[in-house]
Amino acid sequence: MEPLGKQGEKLAVKFLKTIGYKILAQNYRCALGEIDIIAQDKNTLVFIEVKTRKSDVITKPFESIGQRKQLKLRSLAEFYLQEKEVFDREIRFDVLSIVHTNKGNEIEHIINAF
């Protein structure tokens, strides 16, 4: 069976496509770490963190993204922008919080999360 995190990322990509995002990269890796999804929403470049949990967890998945993780994601985004020579685009950070339940999956999309 596929790991929960990978299942969540597949669901996230499917969800993002249905709302009109163009997926530019999945699991972008560099020396600093990894960004789950990089997408385009109209003219905005969006760096997306996906958090997936089972329904028996008390806290929401997005609550695990603290200040340290936010700073790391900003550094990763800066690296990506320099590597791809992207200098004139608006950017933002979204979070997709996915909870697996007995009734299916609950997806919460937090636009401009930090």
CSV table of C-alpha atoms in Angstrom, one decimal:
chain,number,residue,atom,x,y,z
A,1,MET,CA,0.0,0.0,0.0
A,2,GLU,CA,1.2,3.5,-0.8
A,3,PRO,CA,2.4,5.7,2.1
A,4,LEU,CA,-0.2,8.1,3.4
A,5,GLY,CA,1.8,11.2,2.4
A,6,LYS,CA,2.1,10.1,-1.2
A,7,GLN,CA,-1.7,9.3,-1.3
A,8,GLY,CA,-2.3,12.8,-0.1
A,9,GLU,CA,-0.1,14.4,-2.7
A,10,LYS,CA,-1.9,12.6,-5.5
A,11,LEU,CA,-5.2,13.8,-4.1
A,12,ALA,CA,-3.8,17.3,-3.8
A,13,VAL,CA,-2.7,17.3,-7.5
A,14,LYS,CA,-6.1,16.1,-8.6
A,15,PHE,CA,-7.9,18.7,-6.5
A,16,LEU,CA,-5.7,21.5,-7.7
A,17,LYS,CA,-6.2,20.6,-11.3
A,18,THR,CA,-10.0,20.6,-10.8
A,19,ILE,CA,-9.8,24.2,-9.6
A,20,GLY,CA,-7.7,25.4,-12.5
A,21,TYR,CA,-4.1,25.2,-11.2
A,22,LYS,CA,-1.4,24.2,-13.6
A,23,ILE,CA,1.0,21.8,-12.0
A,24,LEU,CA,4.6,22.8,-12.7
A,25,ALA,CA,6.5,20.5,-10.4
A,26,GLN,CA,5.9,17.7,-7.9
A,27,ASN,CA,8.4,16.9,-5.1
A,28,TYR,CA,10.8,19.5,-6.3
A,29,ARG,CA,14.1,18.7,-4.6
A,30,CYS,CA,17.3,20.7,-4.1
A,31,ALA,CA,20.1,20.9,-1.6
A,32,LEU,CA,17.8,22.7,0.9
A,33,GLY,CA,15.0,20.2,0.9
A,34,GLU,CA,11.7,19.5,-0.9
A,35,ILE,CA,8.6,21.4,-2.0
A,36,ASP,CA,5.6,19.1,-2.4
A,37,ILE,CA,3.9,21.0,-5.3
A,38,ILE,CA,4.7,24.0,-7.4
A,39,ALA,CA,1.8,25.3,-9.4
A,40,GLN,CA,0.5,28.2,-11.4
A,41,ASP,CA,-2.8,29.9,-10.4
A,42,LYS,CA,-3.5,32.4,-13.2
A,43,ASN,CA,-0.4,34.7,-13.0
A,44,THR,CA,0.7,33.6,-9.6
A,45,LEU,CA,3.4,31.0,-8.8
A,46,VAL,CA,2.2,29.0,-5.9
A,47,PHE,CA,4.3,26.8,-3.6
A,48,ILE,CA,2.1,24.2,-1.9
A,49,GLU,CA,2.7,22.2,1.2
A,50,VAL,CA,0.5,19.1,1.5
A,51,LYS,CA,-0.2,17.7,5.0
A,52,THR,CA,-2.2,14.4,5.2
A,53,ARG,CA,-3.4,12.7,8.4
A,54,LYS,CA,-5.8,10.0,9.4
A,55,SER,CA,-9.1,11.0,11.0
A,56,ASP,CA,-8.1,9.7,14.4
A,57,VAL,CA,-5.5,12.5,14.9
A,58,ILE,CA,-6.7,15.3,17.2
A,59,THR,CA,-5.1,18.3,15.4
A,60,LYS,CA,-5.7,19.5,11.9
A,61,PRO,CA,-2.8,18.6,9.5
A,62,PHE,CA,-2.0,22.2,8.7
A,63,GLU,CA,-1.3,22.9,12.4
A,64,SER,CA,2.0,21.0,12.0
A,65,ILE,CA,3.4,23.8,9.8
A,66,GLY,CA,5.2,25.9,12.3
A,67,GLN,CA,7.5,28.9,11.9
A,68,ARG,CA,10.6,26.8,11.2
A,69,LYS,CA,8.8,24.9,8.4
A,70,GLN,CA,7.5,28.2,6.9
A,71,LEU,CA,11.0,29.7,6.9
A,72,LYS,CA,12.4,26.5,5.2
A,73,LEU,CA,9.6,26.7,2.5
A,74,ARG,CA,10.5,30.3,1.9
A,75,SER,CA,14.2,29.4,1.4
A,76,LEU,CA,13.2,26.6,-0.9
A,77,ALA,CA,11.0,28.9,-3.0
A,78,GLU,CA,13.8,31.5,-3.2
A,79,PHE,CA,16.2,28.7,-4.4
A,80,TYR,CA,13.6,27.6,-7.0
A,81,LEU,CA,13.1,31.1,-8.3
A,82,GLN,CA,16.8,31.7,-8.7
A,83,GLU,CA,17.4,28.4,-10.3
A,84,LYS,CA,14.6,28.9,-12.8
A,85,GLU,CA,15.5,32.6,-13.3
A,86,VAL,CA,12.0,33.7,-12.3
A,87,PHE,CA,12.1,37.3,-11.2
A,88,ASP,CA,8.9,39.0,-12.2
A,89,ARG,CA,6.2,36.8,-10.9
A,90,GLU,CA,3.9,37.1,-7.9
A,91,ILE,CA,4.2,34.2,-5.5
A,92,ARG,CA,2.3,32.8,-2.6
A,93,PHE,CA,2.3,29.8,-0.3
A,94,ASP,CA,-0.8,27.6,0.0
A,95,VAL,CA,-1.4,24.6,2.2
A,96,LEU,CA,-3.6,21.6,1.4
A,97,SER,CA,-4.7,19.8,4.6
A,98,ILE,CA,-6.1,16.4,3.9
A,99,VAL,CA,-7.8,14.2,6.4
A,100,HIS,CA,-8.7,10.6,5.6
A,101,THR,CA,-12.0,9.6,7.1
A,102,ASN,CA,-14.3,6.5,6.9
A,103,LYS,CA,-16.5,8.6,4.6
A,104,GLY,CA,-13.7,9.7,2.2
A,105,ASN,CA,-11.3,12.5,2.2
A,106,GLU,CA,-11.7,16.0,3.6
A,107,ILE,CA,-9.6,18.6,1.8
A,108,GLU,CA,-9.1,22.0,3.2
A,109,HIS,CA,-7.3,24.5,0.9
A,110,ILE,CA,-5.7,27.4,2.7
A,111,ILE,CA,-4.8,30.1,0.2
A,112,ASN,CA,-1.9,32.4,1.1
A,113,ALA,CA,-1.4,30.4,4.3
A,114,PHE,CA,1.7,32.4,5.4
